């Protein structure tokens, strides 16, 4: 079927939310950990986190600085730090539960039975149960004028990762680490690698790369 | 292992590129189709496309307005339109091949054996072989000052989608449509849904939703 903008605007709100949220494809599944200047921890699930650059290393994610995401935003602005923690198969239900509208004084770590973990380099709590963890320093925010969302950029200061998921060429086997994917707002997906493909060049077909160890 | 920023900066360039590109988690797999004002089509793979908003419906993606992505950027600025086409299992090798550095006069549609498809509503070519296609009107660009990348925002004007992948509540079963996920820069992944989870509320555990038809 073909659905035009006018039809989309006339859809029931919940239907439209599910439908439009499905259209970008698969999404990353991460928990963003922060702490307020008073020392209250916060944890929130985000499915909009993307790669921003490798040199200097940076990540970014889109947020609505209202509702449940406001605590994350305020903490990042107060302390200048946040952590990114991959959601794996063992913790996806707890991760999902962080999206409930808890009061500012309540820590999602406690309510969702996840464990804060700290390092010297980063002023924000990691999630101990996550296997791949990235500590970031807040460097920039850009408001999307079209709808008031904010793209937050963090420079990667620290990476905590199991030795056995990093291949010789730097490729990280996130599947082996149990990292999952999200679609729509509430759908969680396991993955199975089809293959890696070699660097594309005009005039030659990409080859499959199997040596990911 | 724990890797600090100073160590990351000292890594071999290819290793660092693979490593940092792996850290955001799973990525969407889309082909962005555009056309120049002279009528030359262009097609480029992007793994940074994310949901921006449901009302008004909008998508966005991050690009480096240099190298192979420049043709996409120039065309979007010239015509004001682009298409987003989900990459499925049948076309992922052709999709990967669009990242080769072809000259401006060469169309990736021809070189990668994919078929342009047009509608009245959108001034950009869709990929016929893709099953989920979104036509967008360019509405905004925001430069990330930290590294000069540009976040492009498009308003969704048209969606072309098979009837049988849209559930009663608007959820799109993108897995059923064959949509795949990407990790790192070159790794392609099939998915298997674990479950959908109900809207999270404080004090109650999320329930599994199985009625996705």
Short mmCIF file of C-alpha atoms in Angstrom, two decimals:
data_model
loop_
_atom_site.label_atom_id
_atom_site.label_comp_id
_atom_site.label_asym_id
_atom_site.label_seq_id
_atom_site.Cartn_x
_atom_site.Cartn_y
_atom_site.Cartn_z
CA UNK A 1 0.00 0.00 0.00
CA UNK A 2 0.97 3.64 -0.47
CA UNK A 3 0.30 5.98 2.45
CA UNK A 4 0.60 9.72 1.91
CA UNK A 5 1.39 12.37 4.52
CA UNK A 6 -2.23 13.50 4.82
CA UNK A 7 -3.32 9.95 5.64
CA UNK A 8 -0.49 9.57 8.20
CA UNK A 9 -1.63 12.76 9.95
CA UNK A 10 -5.18 11.42 10.21
CA UNK A 11 -4.16 8.14 11.85
CA UNK A 12 -5.04 7.28 15.44
CA UNK A 13 -2.20 8.55 17.69
CA UNK A 14 -1.02 5.17 19.03
CA UNK A 15 -1.20 3.59 15.57
CA UNK A 16 0.80 6.47 14.08
CA UNK A 17 3.39 6.29 16.87
CA UNK A 18 3.96 2.57 16.31
CA UNK A 19 3.91 2.88 12.54
CA UNK A 20 6.30 5.83 12.19
CA UNK A 21 8.65 4.51 14.87
CA UNK A 22 9.02 1.31 12.82
CA UNK A 23 10.10 3.01 9.62
CA UNK A 24 13.76 3.82 10.30
CA UNK A 25 14.67 0.10 10.50
CA UNK A 26 16.53 -1.67 13.30
CA UNK A 27 17.79 0.46 16.18
CA UNK A 28 20.58 0.24 18.70
CA UNK A 29 19.60 -0.80 22.24
CA UNK A 30 21.43 1.15 24.93
CA UNK A 31 21.02 2.28 28.51
CA UNK A 32 22.31 5.79 29.21
CA UNK A 33 23.56 6.22 32.78
CA UNK A 34 23.91 9.61 34.50
CA UNK A 35 24.18 11.12 37.95
CA UNK A 36 22.97 14.47 39.31
CA UNK A 37 25.29 16.86 41.14
CA UNK A 38 23.55 15.71 44.35
CA UNK A 39 24.59 12.14 43.56
CA UNK A 40 21.21 10.72 42.43
CA UNK A 41 21.72 8.12 39.70
CA UNK A 42 19.51 7.82 36.62
CA UNK A 43 19.22 5.19 33.91
CA UNK A 44 17.20 5.45 30.69
CA UNK A 45 16.77 3.30 27.60
CA UNK A 46 17.56 4.94 24.24
CA UNK A 47 17.15 3.47 20.76
CA UNK A 48 18.48 6.46 18.82
CA UNK A 49 22.19 6.20 19.62
CA UNK A 50 24.46 6.35 16.56
CA UNK A 51 28.12 6.55 15.58
CA UNK A 52 29.27 10.15 15.06
CA UNK A 53 32.98 9.79 14.36
CA UNK A 54 36.03 7.56 14.88
CA UNK A 55 38.67 10.30 15.17
CA UNK A 56 38.04 11.87 17.58
CA UNK A 57 35.83 8.99 18.78
CA UNK A 58 32.26 10.17 19.33
CA UNK A 59 28.67 8.97 19.73
CA UNK A 60 25.38 10.81 19.64
CA UNK A 61 21.72 10.27 20.41
CA UNK A 62 18.47 12.11 19.95
CA UNK A 63 16.35 12.96 22.95
CA UNK A 64 13.17 14.75 23.84
CA UNK A 65 14.22 16.95 26.77
CA UNK A 66 10.84 16.43 28.40
CA UNK A 67 9.09 13.61 30.27
CA UNK A 68 11.25 10.70 31.37
CA UNK A 69 14.23 11.79 29.33
CA UNK A 70 14.51 15.13 31.17
CA UNK A 71 16.40 13.62 34.11
CA UNK A 72 19.05 12.28 31.74
CA UNK A 73 19.33 15.65 30.01
CA UNK A 74 19.61 17.62 33.25
CA UNK A 75 22.25 15.29 34.66
CA UNK A 76 24.36 15.46 31.49
CA UNK A 77 24.23 19.25 31.59
CA UNK A 78 25.11 19.29 35.30
CA UNK A 79 28.03 16.86 35.30
CA UNK A 80 29.17 16.80 31.67
CA UNK A 81 29.24 13.01 31.51
CA UNK A 82 27.11 10.01 30.54
CA UNK A 83 27.65 6.31 30.01
CA UNK A 84 26.34 4.12 27.18
CA UNK A 85 25.69 0.47 28.06
CA UNK A 86 24.72 -2.17 25.50
CA UNK A 87 21.51 -4.01 26.31
CA UNK A 88 21.92 -7.78 26.13
CA UNK A 89 19.49 -10.70 26.22
CA UNK A 90 19.81 -11.09 29.99
CA UNK A 91 18.72 -7.56 30.88
CA UNK A 92 16.32 -6.39 28.17
CA UNK A 93 13.24 -6.54 30.41
CA UNK A 94 14.92 -4.46 33.11
CA UNK A 95 16.17 -2.09 30.40
CA UNK A 96 12.64 -1.67 29.01
CA UNK A 97 11.33 -0.98 32.51
CA UNK A 98 13.61 2.08 32.83
CA UNK A 99 11.20 3.86 30.45
CA UNK A 100 8.51 3.97 33.15
CA UNK A 101 7.87 7.46 34.54
CA UNK A 102 9.70 7.29 37.83
CA UNK A 103 10.08 10.36 40.05
CA UNK A 104 13.38 12.24 39.98
CA UNK A 105 14.25 10.97 43.46
CA UNK A 106 13.85 7.33 42.39
CA UNK A 107 16.83 5.61 40.74
CA UNK A 108 16.02 3.27 37.86
CA UNK A 109 19.05 1.23 38.99
CA UNK A 110 17.17 0.31 42.16
CA UNK A 111 13.70 -0.05 40.62
CA UNK A 112 14.90 -2.15 37.68
CA UNK A 113 17.46 -4.21 39.66
CA UNK A 114 20.56 -3.14 37.74
CA UNK A 115 23.88 -2.37 39.41
CA UNK A 116 25.78 0.94 39.13
CA UNK A 117 29.52 0.63 38.50
CA UNK A 118 32.04 3.48 38.63
CA UNK A 119 35.50 4.22 37.24
CA UNK A 120 38.00 7.02 37.78
CA UNK A 121 37.72 8.41 34.27
CA UNK A 122 33.99 9.03 33.94
CA UNK A 123 31.62 10.92 36.28
CA UNK A 124 28.57 8.74 35.56
CA UNK A 125 27.42 5.24 36.52
CA UNK A 126 27.90 2.28 34.18
CA UNK A 127 25.57 -0.73 34.23
CA UNK A 128 27.52 -3.64 35.69
CA UNK A 129 25.31 -6.23 33.94
CA UNK A 130 26.06 -4.75 30.51
CA UNK A 131 29.02 -6.29 28.65
CA UNK A 132 30.01 -3.39 26.40
CA UNK A 133 30.17 0.00 28.16
CA UNK A 134 31.27 3.38 26.85
CA UNK A 135 32.02 6.42 28.99
CA UNK A 136 31.40 9.77 27.30
CA UNK A 137 32.14 13.42 27.94
CA UNK A 138 29.34 15.73 26.76
CA UNK A 139 30.67 17.98 23.99
CA UNK A 140 27.72 19.41 22.08
CA UNK A 141 23.96 19.61 21.68
CA UNK A 142 22.09 20.56 18.52
CA UNK A 143 18.38 21.32 18.60
CA UNK A 144 16.33 19.96 15.72
CA UNK A 145 14.12 22.99 15.10
CA UNK A 146 11.55 20.91 13.21
CA UNK A 147 10.27 19.28 16.40
CA UNK A 148 12.37 20.49 19.33
CA UNK A 149 14.30 17.25 19.82
CA UNK A 150 17.95 17.53 20.79
CA UNK A 151 20.92 15.65 19.36
CA UNK A 152 23.47 15.08 22.15
CA UNK A 153 27.10 14.39 21.20
CA UNK A 154 29.61 12.75 23.52
CA UNK A 155 33.31 12.18 23.07
CA UNK A 156 34.32 8.62 23.99
CA UNK A 157 36.67 8.74 27.00
CA UNK A 158 36.67 5.08 28.05
CA UNK A 159 35.53 1.69 26.73
CA UNK A 160 34.99 -1.37 28.93
CA UNK A 161 34.69 -4.51 26.84
CA UNK A 162 35.40 -8.27 27.08
CA UNK A 163 38.74 -9.19 25.41
CA UNK A 164 37.22 -12.07 23.45
CA UNK A 165 34.75 -10.00 21.39
CA UNK A 166 37.37 -7.76 19.73
CA UNK A 167 38.77 -9.15 16.47
CA UNK A 168 42.31 -8.58 15.21
CA UNK A 169 41.19 -5.76 12.91
CA UNK A 170 39.26 -3.93 15.63
CA UNK A 171 35.83 -5.28 14.62
CA UNK A 172 33.73 -5.92 17.71
CA UNK A 173 31.54 -9.03 17.63
CA UNK A 174 28.64 -7.38 19.46
CA UNK A 175 26.48 -10.41 18.68
CA UNK A 176 28.87 -12.59 20.67
CA UNK A 177 28.54 -10.10 23.53
CA UNK A 178 24.77 -10.70 23.48
CA UNK A 179 23.89 -7.18 22.29
CA UNK A 180 20.35 -7.02 20.89
CA UNK A 181 18.51 -4.75 18.46
CA UNK A 182 15.21 -2.87 18.75
CA UNK A 183 12.48 -2.17 16.23
CA UNK A 184 9.49 0.14 16.68
CA UNK A 185 9.35 1.20 20.36
CA UNK A 186 8.92 -2.08 22.15
CA UNK A 187 10.19 -4.94 19.96
CA UNK A 188 13.43 -6.70 20.92
CA UNK A 189 15.46 -8.77 18.47
CA UNK A 190 18.26 -11.27 18.63
CA UNK A 191 20.62 -11.26 15.62
CA UNK A 192 22.56 -13.73 13.48
CA UNK A 193 25.43 -12.47 11.35
CA UNK A 194 24.99 -13.13 7.64
CA UNK A 195 28.54 -12.05 6.75
CA UNK A 196 31.00 -9.19 6.66
CA UNK A 197 31.76 -7.71 3.25
CA UNK A 198 35.08 -6.34 2.01
CA UNK A 199 35.64 -2.62 1.27
CA UNK A 200 33.66 -1.76 -1.87
CA UNK A 201 35.51 -0.68 -5.02
CA UNK A 202 34.11 0.26 -8.43
CA UNK A 203 34.26 -2.64 -10.89
CA UNK A 204 34.69 -5.50 -8.42
CA UNK A 205 32.13 -7.36 -6.31
CA UNK A 206 32.47 -7.26 -2.50
CA UNK A 207 33.88 -10.45 -0.98
CA UNK A 208 32.72 -12.15 2.17
CA UNK A 209 35.05 -11.76 5.18
CA UNK A 210 34.83 -14.71 7.53
CA UNK A 211 37.88 -14.17 9.73
CA UNK A 212 36.17 -12.17 12.45
CA UNK A 213 38.25 -13.71 15.26
CA UNK B 1 39.66 -4.76 29.15
CA UNK B 2 39.44 -1.02 29.79
CA UNK B 3 40.59 1.26 26.98
CA UNK B 4 41.06 4.94 27.69
CA UNK B 5 40.85 7.82 25.20
CA UNK B 6 44.65 8.20 24.94
CA UNK B 7 44.97 4.53 23.94
CA UNK B 8 42.14 4.86 21.38
CA UNK B 9 43.91 7.83 19.77
CA UNK B 10 47.12 5.80 19.44
CA UNK B 11 45.46 2.87 17.66
CA UNK B 12 46.14 2.02 14.02
CA UNK B 13 43.66 3.95 11.83
CA UNK B 14 41.81 0.93 10.36
CA UNK B 15 41.64 -0.80 13.75
CA UNK B 16 40.27 2.35 15.37
CA UNK B 17 37.71 2.84 12.58
CA UNK B 18 36.39 -0.71 12.99
CA UNK B 19 36.48 -0.58 16.78
CA UNK B 20 34.74 2.77 17.26
CA UNK B 21 32.19 2.07 14.53
CA UNK B 22 31.17 -1.06 16.44
CA UNK B 23 30.43 0.68 19.72
CA UNK B 24 27.03 2.26 19.08
CA UNK B 25 25.38 -1.18 18.72
CA UNK B 26 23.20 -2.41 15.87
CA UNK B 27 22.42 0.05 13.09
CA UNK B 28 19.64 0.52 10.57
CA UNK B 29 20.40 -0.54 6.99
CA UNK B 30 19.03 1.85 4.38
CA UNK B 31 19.67 3.04 0.86
CA UNK B 32 19.14 6.76 0.32
CA UNK B 33 18.02 7.60 -3.22
CA UNK B 34 18.37 11.05 -4.78
CA UNK B 35 18.44 12.75 -8.17
CA UNK B 36 20.31 15.82 -9.39
CA UNK B 37 18.57 18.73 -11.11
CA UNK B 38 20.03 17.36 -14.36
CA UNK B 39 18.27 14.05 -13.73
CA UNK B 40 21.28 11.91 -12.67
CA UNK B 41 20.24 9.39 -10.04
CA UNK B 42 22.33 8.50 -7.00
CA UNK B 43 22.06 5.75 -4.42
CA UNK B 44 24.08 5.45 -1.20
CA UNK B 45 24.04 3.13 1.80
CA UNK B 46 23.59 4.74 5.23
CA UNK B 47 23.67 3.05 8.64
CA UNK B 48 22.97 6.17 10.72
CA UNK B 49 19.30 6.71 9.93
CA UNK B 50 17.09 7.19 13.01
CA UNK B 51 13.55 8.09 14.00
CA UNK B 52 13.15 11.83 14.68
CA UNK B 53 9.44 12.21 15.38
CA UNK B 54 6.02 10.68 14.78
CA UNK B 55 3.98 13.91 14.62
CA UNK B 56 4.93 15.43 12.27
CA UNK B 57 6.50 12.21 10.95
CA UNK B 58 10.25 12.65 10.43
CA UNK B 59 13.52 10.76 9.96
CA UNK B 60 17.11 11.88 10.11
CA UNK B 61 20.60 10.64 9.31
CA UNK B 62 24.15 11.74 9.85
CA UNK B 63 26.44 12.29 6.86
CA UNK B 64 29.91 13.42 6.05
CA UNK B 65 29.34 15.90 3.22
CA UNK B 66 32.55 14.79 1.54
CA UNK B 67 33.71 11.74 -0.42
CA UNK B 68 30.99 9.38 -1.68
CA UNK B 69 28.28 10.99 0.41
CA UNK B 70 28.70 14.37 -1.26
CA UNK B 71 26.55 13.43 -4.26
CA UNK B 72 23.68 12.55 -1.93
CA UNK B 73 24.09 15.84 -0.05
CA UNK B 74 24.23 17.95 -3.21
CA UNK B 75 21.17 16.28 -4.69
CA UNK B 76 19.14 16.73 -1.51
CA UNK B 77 20.03 20.43 -1.44
CA UNK B 78 19.19 20.80 -5.15
CA UNK B 79 15.84 19.03 -5.24
CA UNK B 80 14.70 19.05 -1.61
CA UNK B 81 13.86 15.35 -1.61
CA UNK B 82 15.30 11.93 -0.78
CA UNK B 83 14.02 8.40 -0.42
CA UNK B 84 14.84 5.86 2.28
CA UNK B 85 14.74 2.21 1.24
CA UNK B 86 15.14 -0.69 3.70
CA UNK B 87 17.91 -3.11 2.78
CA UNK B 88 16.73 -6.73 2.80
CA UNK B 89 18.51 -10.07 2.57
CA UNK B 90 18.12 -10.23 -1.23
CA UNK B 91 19.92 -6.94 -1.95
CA UNK B 92 22.50 -6.41 0.79
CA UNK B 93 25.49 -7.10 -1.47
CA UNK B 94 24.30 -4.59 -4.07
CA UNK B 95 23.54 -2.15 -1.24
CA UNK B 96 27.08 -2.52 0.14
CA UNK B 97 28.52 -1.96 -3.32
CA UNK B 98 26.91 1.52 -3.50
CA UNK B 99 29.63 2.65 -1.07
CA UNK B 100 32.31 2.32 -3.79
CA UNK B 101 33.65 5.68 -5.00
CA UNK B 102 31.84 6.02 -8.31
CA UNK B 103 32.11 9.20 -10.38
CA UNK B 104 29.27 11.72 -10.22
CA UNK B 105 28.15 10.80 -13.74
CA UNK B 106 27.80 7.12 -12.84
CA UNK B 107 24.53 5.98 -11.25
CA UNK B 108 24.81 3.39 -8.47
CA UNK B 109 21.43 2.08 -9.66
CA UNK B 110 23.11 0.91 -12.89
CA UNK B 111 26.42 -0.21 -11.37
CA UNK B 112 24.80 -2.14 -8.52
CA UNK B 113 21.87 -3.52 -10.58
CA UNK B 114 19.07 -1.95 -8.61
CA UNK B 115 15.97 -0.44 -10.21
CA UNK B 116 14.78 3.16 -9.77
CA UNK B 117 11.06 3.60 -9.14
CA UNK B 118 9.17 6.91 -9.13
CA UNK B 119 5.94 8.27 -7.69
CA UNK B 120 4.07 11.55 -8.12
CA UNK B 121 4.61 12.71 -4.54
CA UNK B 122 8.39 12.54 -4.21
CA UNK B 123 11.11 14.00 -6.47
CA UNK B 124 13.66 11.21 -5.86
CA UNK B 125 14.05 7.60 -6.98
CA UNK B 126 12.96 4.70 -4.77
CA UNK B 127 14.63 1.27 -4.96
CA UNK B 128 12.13 -1.11 -6.54
CA UNK B 129 13.75 -4.18 -4.92
CA UNK B 130 13.31 -2.72 -1.41
CA UNK B 131 10.08 -3.70 0.37
CA UNK B 132 9.72 -0.75 2.77
CA UNK B 133 10.25 2.67 1.17
CA UNK B 134 9.86 6.14 2.63
CA UNK B 135 9.75 9.36 0.61
CA UNK B 136 11.05 12.44 2.46
CA UNK B 137 11.08 16.18 1.98
CA UNK B 138 14.29 17.81 3.25
CA UNK B 139 13.43 20.17 6.11
CA UNK B 140 16.61 20.88 8.08
CA UNK B 141 20.32 20.28 8.46
CA UNK B 142 22.34 20.69 11.64
CA UNK B 143 26.12 20.67 11.58
CA UNK B 144 27.84 18.81 14.40
CA UNK B 145 30.62 21.28 15.13
CA UNK B 146 32.70 18.65 16.92
CA UNK B 147 33.64 16.91 13.68
CA UNK B 148 31.84 18.65 10.80
CA UNK B 149 29.29 15.91 10.17
CA UNK B 150 25.77 16.98 9.23
CA UNK B 151 22.48 15.68 10.59
CA UNK B 152 19.88 15.77 7.80
CA UNK B 153 16.18 15.79 8.73
CA UNK B 154 13.40 14.81 6.35
CA UNK B 155 9.65 14.99 6.78
CA UNK B 156 7.94 11.76 5.72
CA UNK B 157 5.68 12.49 2.74
CA UNK B 158 4.94 8.96 1.52
CA UNK B 159 5.35 5.35 2.69
CA UNK B 160 5.26 2.36 0.34
CA UNK B 161 4.89 -0.88 2.29
CA UNK B 162 3.45 -4.39 1.89
CA UNK B 163 -0.01 -4.69 3.52
CA UNK B 164 0.86 -7.90 5.35
CA UNK B 165 3.69 -6.48 7.49
CA UNK B 166 1.59 -3.83 9.25
CA UNK B 167 -0.09 -5.06 12.46
CA UNK B 168 -3.44 -3.83 13.76
CA UNK B 169 -1.78 -1.40 16.19
CA UNK B 170 0.50 0.13 13.54
CA UNK B 171 3.58 -1.94 14.46
CA UNK B 172 5.51 -2.86 11.33
CA UNK B 173 7.03 -6.34 11.28
CA UNK B 174 10.21 -5.24 9.51
CA UNK B 175 11.70 -8.69 10.15
CA UNK B 176 8.91 -10.26 8.06
CA UNK B 177 9.77 -7.75 5.32
CA UNK B 178 13.33 -9.11 5.32
CA UNK B 179 14.92 -5.91 6.67
CA UNK B 180 18.40 -6.54 8.06
CA UNK B 181 20.66 -4.80 10.58
CA UNK B 182 24.27 -3.62 10.34
CA UNK B 183 27.08 -3.59 12.88
CA UNK B 184 30.47 -1.93 12.52
CA UNK B 185 30.84 -0.75 8.90
CA UNK B 186 30.59 -3.98 6.95
CA UNK B 187 28.77 -6.61 9.01
CA UNK B 188 25.23 -7.63 7.99
CA UNK B 189 22.82 -9.35 10.38
CA UNK B 190 19.57 -11.23 10.13
CA UNK B 191 17.25 -10.86 13.14
CA UNK B 192 14.83 -12.96 15.17
CA UNK B 193 12.27 -11.24 17.37
CA UNK B 194 12.54 -12.15 21.05
CA UNK B 195 9.30 -10.41 22.00
CA UNK B 196 7.47 -7.11 22.22
CA UNK B 197 7.01 -5.66 25.70
CA UNK B 198 4.04 -3.69 27.01
CA UNK B 199 4.25 0.02 27.92
CA UNK B 200 6.36 0.33 31.08
CA UNK B 201 4.73 1.63 34.29
CA UNK B 202 6.29 2.10 37.72
CA UNK B 203 5.53 -0.79 40.05
CA UNK B 204 4.53 -3.41 37.47
CA UNK B 205 6.67 -5.66 35.27
CA UNK B 206 6.40 -5.32 31.48
CA UNK B 207 4.35 -8.09 29.81
CA UNK B 208 5.16 -9.84 26.56
CA UNK B 209 2.98 -8.87 23.59
CA UNK B 210 2.60 -11.69 21.11
CA UNK B 211 -0.26 -10.45 18.94
CA UNK B 212 1.82 -8.70 16.30
CA UNK B 213 -0.51 -9.67 13.44
#
